Amino acid sequence: MRGHIAWRHRADGGDDGLDGDDGGDDGDDDDNPLMRTARASDNGSVMGISVAAWMGTTILRGMFESFEDESKNGSRFIETLIQRIRESLAKALVEFYPFAGRLVMGIDGRMAVRCTGEGVPFVEATSEDDIAALGDISTINPAMLRKLVKHSDGAPTILEVPLLSVQVTTFKCGGIVIGIVMNHVLVDGKALTDFIACWNDLARAKPLSVLPFLDRSVLRPRQPPHVDLPHHEYAPRDQLPGLVVDPQTKPLVYRSFCFKPHALIQLKKAARITTQNGSSVVPTTFEVISALAWISRTKALGIGPHETTKLLTAVDGRPKFEPPLPSGYFGNGIAWSCAECSAGELTHNPFSVAVQTVREALASVTESYIRSAIDHIELNRVLVDCQGNACCISKWSRLPFYKMDFGFGRPFQVAPATVPNNVILVASQSRESNDLVVSLGLTRDAMDVFSKLIQHELTLKSKF
């Protein structure tokens, strides 16, 4: 952005990373809605992280953008909006109280949430620019977009990172961005959107459309635990980085690639799968994007033909159970499918073979698979293998971000402020577009190769 952003900090929730004297509330804590919320849930309890939560310790950042009518641009209107967002957040935290807690490490080496109500950092910021200065936020630009979220760069370990933080940035034109950071150790994307839906309902004085299901025991290990299936989506913890929040030692270049509907149709035609009975199956959009990104990344990294490469996909496990888990399950309800083969097999076989590999891996995620994975984590010190030759892919395009409304309209765009290393993110381009955007970070040399490969495919498919 051309101008600068000025932050007006609110010491909501008592977060040490906020300066309560810099525009904060100097009154008694009882006048602070978030502090009242914290006390309402201050029961000193500890909520155990379900074993599925070990699948990720990545902080994902989301952002909402909404344009306002010029008639509503008065400062009083903006102040009223921010107050509504802030007070409804406080009320939502009564139901979703684990967000106001903090991570702790138990003597058994497992993380848990201590629900003592420390609160959620809340930051108000203003920009001298119009919101149009942001441009298309679906094109990932961490250097710019990180200004729109409350980050915790100084945290020495993941335990010091708040489980949720919120920043509301207002622009000269009256536009608003709500930047949300959630700690992926606690919840997945589905649980986050459930929370935002509840927050929206409260902001609009509507009955709650969803309540959190907080009983983590539904995903507890079996007694005794027994592993029925191979789980190559995990690796021993001593082979992976620890809990330290380690800044990237090698600079990454972040880029986004736009897939238009016509190109996706052509990709799916090129990847028709022949079943055992001879019939033809058209793969899904996500399957072809996943396969193309996996192939292109493998080539870009120069992985040897005899080395194994993996693509792990985040799959919502809630509907995989019989009966399904409660829709409002609050936690990490995701399981990871694992497509794997040698780099040579992946890159030298027809595109349809890679698509079929991805498809079969996704189909393997059943209740039995998830139960076996839970027991595998219980019996072995493992974490998701998303390093080196392996990468993870996650889909935001099906999450109901564009249905959210705090009372001043649905978001125009929703986008990540950044993408973690070795993660590929698929998201919708905007509320008014059917385009999908694939974002990731690679070293510069690898990104140059990846870009050429993707652009070649998109150019080729656009000719048909």
XYZ file of C-alpha atoms in Angstrom:
464
model
C 0.000 0.000 0.000
C 1.160 3.530 -0.704
C 0.391 4.925 2.736
C 0.933 3.481 6.151
C -1.215 1.732 8.718
C -1.521 3.166 12.195
C -2.363 0.714 14.959
C -4.612 1.576 17.862
C -4.048 -1.254 20.307
C -6.687 -2.518 22.674
C -5.391 -4.592 25.580
C -8.311 -6.977 25.286
C -7.696 -10.312 26.870
C -4.542 -9.177 28.658
C -2.166 -10.329 25.930
C 1.402 -9.338 26.791
C 2.132 -8.611 23.139
C -0.233 -5.590 23.166
C 0.614 -2.229 24.632
C -2.337 -1.373 26.828
C -1.099 2.200 27.286
C -1.062 2.938 23.561
C -4.671 3.870 22.994
C -5.854 1.048 25.220
C -8.562 0.933 27.851
C -7.269 2.104 31.205
C -10.522 1.375 33.012
C -11.340 -1.442 35.364
C -11.231 -4.918 33.865
C -14.945 -5.337 34.498
C -15.565 -2.679 31.824
C -13.706 -4.769 29.262
C -16.080 -7.153 27.400
C -13.345 -9.657 26.626
C -12.147 -9.687 30.197
C -15.703 -10.336 31.365
C -15.862 -13.177 28.875
C -12.618 -14.569 30.203
C -13.933 -14.548 33.741
C -17.158 -16.202 32.674
C -15.136 -19.164 31.446
C -12.339 -18.967 33.987
C -12.783 -22.433 35.432
C -9.132 -23.396 35.557
C -9.830 -26.512 33.511
C -7.558 -28.086 30.941
C -8.952 -29.222 27.616
C -6.875 -31.965 26.081
C -5.952 -31.580 22.446
C -7.454 -34.476 20.519
C -4.883 -36.681 18.878
C -6.005 -35.403 15.495
C -4.711 -31.981 16.504
C -1.150 -33.199 16.151
C -1.750 -33.077 12.426
C -0.861 -29.414 12.240
C 0.823 -26.640 14.172
C 0.577 -24.055 11.432
C -0.907 -20.610 11.995
C -3.277 -19.813 9.173
C -4.283 -16.239 8.546
C -7.564 -15.245 6.962
C -8.834 -11.900 5.865
C -12.225 -10.434 5.041
C -12.707 -7.421 2.816
C -15.936 -5.441 2.526
C -16.689 -2.234 0.652
C -19.063 0.247 2.253
C -21.533 2.661 0.746
C -20.155 6.198 0.706
C -23.191 7.281 2.692
C -21.962 5.142 5.554
C -18.418 6.457 5.704
C -18.843 8.643 8.781
C -16.443 8.023 11.641
C -19.335 7.413 14.034
C -20.654 4.646 11.795
C -17.195 3.005 11.649
C -16.809 3.246 15.424
C -20.212 1.617 15.865
C -19.229 -1.201 13.510
C -15.988 -1.866 15.362
C -17.781 -1.826 18.696
C -20.294 -4.346 17.337
C -17.510 -6.613 16.061
C -15.647 -6.385 19.352
C -18.611 -6.946 21.657
C -19.986 -9.835 19.601
C -16.526 -11.422 19.665
C -16.607 -11.262 23.458
C -19.996 -12.988 23.480
C -18.863 -15.654 20.994
C -15.915 -16.501 23.246
C -18.336 -17.495 26.001
C -19.420 -20.442 23.833
C -16.033 -21.024 22.179
C -14.053 -20.435 25.372
C -11.009 -22.593 24.468
C -9.945 -19.792 22.075
C -9.440 -17.568 25.144
C -7.086 -20.093 26.773
C -3.430 -20.881 26.175
C -1.492 -23.958 25.137
C 0.450 -25.856 27.775
C 2.735 -28.875 27.568
C 1.855 -31.733 29.883
C 4.350 -33.966 31.655
C 3.539 -36.668 29.091
C 4.707 -34.400 26.266
C 1.197 -33.730 24.981
C -0.202 -30.292 24.340
C -3.428 -29.183 25.965
C -5.405 -25.965 26.285
C -5.547 -24.433 29.749
C -8.956 -22.763 29.811
C -8.164 -19.963 32.254
C -9.515 -17.174 30.069
C -6.422 -15.146 29.200
C -8.444 -13.712 26.338
C -8.000 -12.913 22.663
C -5.771 -10.084 21.374
C -7.892 -7.479 19.562
C -6.266 -4.704 17.522
C -7.845 -1.697 15.831
C -5.877 -0.185 12.942
C -6.457 2.595 10.422
C -5.006 3.199 6.963
C -4.634 6.469 5.077
C -5.325 4.619 1.822
C -8.523 3.544 0.135
C -9.095 -0.180 0.354
C -8.549 -0.391 -3.422
C -4.841 0.136 -2.721
C -4.708 -3.480 -1.571
C -5.429 -4.665 -5.108
C -6.386 -8.285 -5.634
C -5.622 -9.884 -2.273
C -6.051 -13.386 -3.713
C -2.585 -12.863 -5.223
C -0.546 -13.706 -2.171
C 1.716 -10.951 -0.870
C 2.821 -11.675 2.717
C 4.900 -8.497 3.015
C 1.807 -6.373 2.509
C -0.975 -8.561 3.872
C 0.763 -9.316 7.167
C 0.112 -5.675 8.096
C -3.552 -6.623 8.276
C -3.214 -9.337 10.914
C -1.985 -9.430 14.510
C 1.032 -11.685 14.271
C 3.251 -13.191 16.983
C 6.671 -13.149 15.371
C 8.455 -12.752 18.692
C 6.974 -15.896 20.228
C 9.820 -18.290 21.128
C 7.607 -21.400 20.844
C 4.142 -22.317 19.646
C 3.024 -22.358 23.290
C 3.322 -18.559 23.460
C 1.231 -17.986 20.331
C -2.374 -16.945 21.130
C -4.961 -19.407 19.923
C -6.865 -16.621 18.200
C -6.197 -12.972 17.441
C -8.229 -10.382 15.572
C -7.308 -7.142 13.843
C -9.862 -4.752 12.348
C -8.380 -2.317 9.825
C -10.460 0.563 8.507
C -9.636 2.478 5.340
C -10.183 6.086 4.298
C -12.985 5.101 1.928
C -14.903 3.265 4.647
C -13.758 -0.205 3.651
C -12.988 -2.704 6.404
C -10.633 -5.675 6.643
C -10.988 -8.194 9.452
C -7.757 -10.136 9.845
C -8.061 -13.382 11.799
C -5.161 -15.512 12.992
C -5.904 -18.885 14.517
C -3.515 -21.423 15.937
C -3.962 -24.613 13.925
C -3.006 -26.748 16.905
C -6.458 -26.133 18.370
C -8.859 -26.200 15.431
C -9.197 -26.747 11.701
C -10.811 -24.558 9.055
C -14.270 -26.044 9.557
C -14.225 -25.238 13.275
C -12.963 -21.726 12.548
C -15.838 -21.035 10.151
C -18.290 -22.406 12.741
C -16.882 -19.894 15.214
C -17.128 -17.027 12.710
C -20.727 -18.025 11.901
C -21.606 -17.820 15.606
C -19.750 -14.503 15.860
C -21.742 -13.210 12.855
C -25.031 -14.293 14.419
C -24.248 -12.410 17.610
C -23.138 -9.316 15.690
C -26.511 -9.306 13.915
C -28.536 -10.190 17.045
C -29.695 -13.447 15.474
C -30.156 -16.882 17.123
C -26.983 -18.933 17.027
C -26.870 -21.147 13.936
C -24.123 -23.382 15.363
C -22.782 -24.248 18.788
C -19.437 -25.905 19.446
C -19.306 -29.583 20.345
C -16.450 -29.615 22.845
C -16.229 -33.294 23.790
C -12.850 -34.397 22.446
C -13.382 -37.960 23.645
C -15.188 -38.861 20.416
C -11.750 -39.036 18.779
C -9.948 -40.771 21.608
C -7.794 -43.837 20.855
C -9.358 -47.266 21.050
C -8.566 -49.473 24.028
C -6.270 -51.109 23.376
C -4.997 -49.063 20.426
C -4.330 -51.054 17.278
C -3.059 -49.894 13.890
C -4.902 -51.601 11.049
C -3.470 -49.724 8.071
C -0.178 -48.179 6.928
C 0.131 -44.474 7.707
C 2.812 -42.947 5.544
C 1.323 -39.516 6.151
C 3.231 -39.457 9.438
C 6.908 -39.553 10.339
C 8.706 -39.996 13.684
C 8.755 -36.716 15.560
C 12.534 -36.816 16.016
C 12.866 -36.551 12.224
C 10.820 -33.350 12.086
C 11.362 -29.834 13.503
C 10.314 -29.257 17.090
C 7.931 -26.706 18.569
C 10.260 -23.752 18.077
C 8.818 -21.149 15.710
C 11.822 -21.081 13.389
C 11.965 -18.270 10.810
C 12.734 -19.410 7.294
C 16.486 -19.807 6.830
C 16.071 -19.809 3.057
C 13.973 -16.978 1.680
C 10.819 -18.126 -0.046
C 9.092 -16.530 -2.998
C 5.290 -16.595 -2.798
C 3.128 -16.711 -5.893
C -0.476 -17.376 -6.801
C -1.846 -18.987 -9.954
C -5.362 -18.386 -11.231
C -7.277 -21.348 -12.686
C -10.249 -20.260 -14.794
C -13.256 -22.569 -15.245
C -12.506 -23.255 -18.921
C -8.946 -24.378 -18.185
C -10.188 -26.603 -15.362
C -12.722 -28.257 -17.685
C -9.942 -29.035 -20.165
C -7.704 -30.396 -17.405
C -10.477 -32.723 -16.273
C -11.059 -33.920 -19.833
C -7.356 -34.679 -20.175
C -7.383 -36.685 -16.953
C -10.375 -38.971 -17.500
C -9.923 -42.111 -15.470
C -10.812 -45.552 -16.791
C -12.240 -47.837 -14.130
C -11.807 -51.602 -13.885
C -15.133 -52.203 -15.650
C -14.070 -50.021 -18.553
C -16.211 -46.988 -17.765
C -14.797 -43.476 -17.810
C -14.818 -41.220 -14.747
C -14.259 -37.459 -14.834
C -12.100 -36.397 -11.867
C -12.997 -33.499 -9.619
C -11.564 -30.020 -9.968
C -9.615 -30.417 -6.751
C -8.134 -33.741 -7.887
C -6.717 -32.282 -11.105
C -5.379 -29.165 -9.379
C -3.762 -31.339 -6.705
C -2.130 -33.657 -9.246
C -0.836 -30.798 -11.425
C 0.595 -28.915 -8.434
C 2.210 -32.112 -7.111
C 3.846 -32.931 -10.453
C 5.030 -29.354 -11.006
C 6.471 -29.028 -7.500
C 8.294 -32.354 -7.819
C 9.883 -31.232 -11.094
C 10.690 -27.771 -9.749
C 12.537 -29.207 -6.738
C 14.518 -31.591 -8.919
C 13.592 -34.631 -6.831
C 15.478 -37.695 -8.056
C 13.466 -40.242 -10.091
C 13.950 -43.003 -7.517
C 13.085 -40.841 -4.507
C 9.644 -41.062 -2.948
C 7.414 -38.008 -3.142
C 4.188 -37.506 -1.201
C 1.122 -35.306 -1.450
C -0.884 -35.070 1.773
C -4.422 -33.704 1.559
C -6.430 -32.319 4.462
C -9.764 -34.173 4.539
C -12.646 -33.271 6.847
C -13.164 -36.439 8.876
C -16.493 -35.436 10.432
C -18.739 -36.968 7.724
C -16.558 -40.079 7.415
C -17.906 -41.597 10.633
C -21.070 -43.643 11.026
C -22.931 -41.899 12.470
C -21.076 -38.690 11.466
C -19.340 -36.639 14.131
C -21.408 -33.676 15.295
C -21.163 -30.973 12.632
C -20.082 -28.461 15.290
C -17.159 -30.602 16.496
C -14.660 -28.037 17.783
C -11.131 -29.177 17.134
C -9.064 -30.706 14.383
C -11.459 -33.067 12.693
C -9.211 -33.458 9.675
C -7.416 -36.558 8.531
C -4.605 -36.640 5.977
C -4.758 -38.710 2.831
C -1.378 -39.717 1.451
C -0.690 -40.066 -2.265
C 2.837 -41.339 -2.815
C 5.045 -42.801 -5.512
C 8.530 -42.315 -6.892
C 9.262 -39.002 -8.568
C 9.948 -40.847 -11.799
C 6.544 -42.553 -11.772
C 4.836 -39.255 -11.003
C 6.518 -37.182 -13.688
C 6.910 -39.695 -16.545
C 3.483 -41.339 -16.544
C 0.402 -39.754 -18.134
C -1.291 -36.996 -16.151
C -4.280 -39.256 -15.519
C -2.087 -41.637 -13.508
C -1.202 -38.896 -11.021
C -4.857 -37.883 -10.805
C -5.839 -41.484 -10.123
C -3.202 -41.721 -7.372
C -4.625 -38.618 -5.696
C -8.188 -39.895 -6.117
C -7.431 -43.289 -4.558
C -5.669 -41.666 -1.610
C -8.678 -39.433 -0.933
C -11.049 -42.410 -1.177
C -8.979 -44.309 1.396
C -9.927 -41.865 4.171
C -12.696 -43.789 5.897
C -13.716 -44.176 9.536
C -11.432 -47.222 9.810
C -8.526 -45.235 8.350
C -9.064 -42.354 10.790
C -9.414 -44.663 13.818
C -6.233 -46.448 12.788
C -4.424 -43.101 12.394
C -5.531 -42.007 15.870
C -4.153 -45.218 17.368
C -0.942 -44.843 15.348
C -0.402 -41.399 16.853
C -1.166 -42.770 20.315
C 1.365 -45.602 20.028
C 4.122 -43.714 18.206
C 5.640 -40.276 18.560
C 4.770 -39.039 15.089
C 3.792 -35.832 13.325
C 2.512 -35.080 9.848
C 5.281 -35.678 7.318
C 5.173 -32.378 5.462
C 8.874 -31.773 4.902
C 11.369 -32.259 2.108
C 9.893 -34.312 -0.724
C 6.423 -34.236 0.864
C 3.945 -31.386 0.759
C 0.426 -30.733 2.009
C -2.513 -29.284 0.112
C -5.585 -27.697 1.666
C -8.812 -26.452 0.133
C -10.480 -23.263 1.336
C -12.823 -23.009 -1.639
C -15.541 -25.128 0.013
C -15.424 -23.332 3.360
C -18.351 -20.898 3.769
C -16.264 -17.745 4.166
C -18.310 -15.870 1.584
C -21.539 -16.448 3.510
C -20.206 -14.553 6.506
C -21.801 -11.215 7.377
C -21.112 -9.079 10.442
C -24.006 -6.815 9.518
C -22.314 -4.717 6.825
C -22.379 -7.131 3.896
C -20.636 -10.305 2.872
C -16.867 -10.196 2.230
C -15.744 -9.219 -1.248
C -12.572 -11.293 -0.968
C -11.163 -13.830 1.480
C -7.498 -14.721 1.246
C -4.560 -16.042 3.281
C -2.066 -13.497 4.558
C 0.627 -16.105 3.999
C 1.060 -19.805 3.228
C 3.311 -22.015 5.391
C 6.314 -23.745 3.939
C 5.497 -26.970 2.058
C 1.787 -26.142 1.980
C -0.298 -25.494 -1.138
C -3.559 -23.622 -0.642
C -6.546 -23.638 -3.009
C -9.032 -20.788 -2.515
C -11.742 -18.915 -4.383
C -10.599 -15.751 -6.137
C -13.481 -13.591 -4.903
C -17.166 -13.604 -4.050
C -18.092 -12.723 -7.646
C -15.710 -15.068 -9.460
C -15.634 -18.792 -10.230
C -11.856 -18.722 -10.611
C -9.724 -20.726 -8.194
C -6.367 -19.511 -6.932
C -3.490 -21.816 -5.996
C -0.881 -20.242 -3.701
C 2.413 -21.537 -2.332
C 5.950 -20.575 -1.428
C 9.171 -21.994 -2.894
C 12.770 -20.880 -3.163
C 13.271 -18.516 -6.095
C 14.888 -21.016 -8.467
C 12.241 -23.648 -7.752
C 9.429 -21.105 -8.073
C 10.676 -19.990 -11.487
C 10.481 -23.579 -12.735
C 7.113 -24.182 -11.070
C 5.680 -21.015 -12.628
C 6.781 -21.976 -16.128
C 5.255 -25.437 -15.791
C 1.918 -24.174 -14.484
C 1.676 -21.334 -16.988
C 2.466 -23.737 -19.836
C -0.410 -25.983 -18.810
C -2.834 -23.092 -18.339
C -1.881 -21.554 -21.706
C -2.195 -24.912 -23.431
C -5.617 -25.634 -21.971
C -6.938 -22.152 -22.764
C -6.484 -22.836 -26.498
C -9.091 -25.599 -26.552
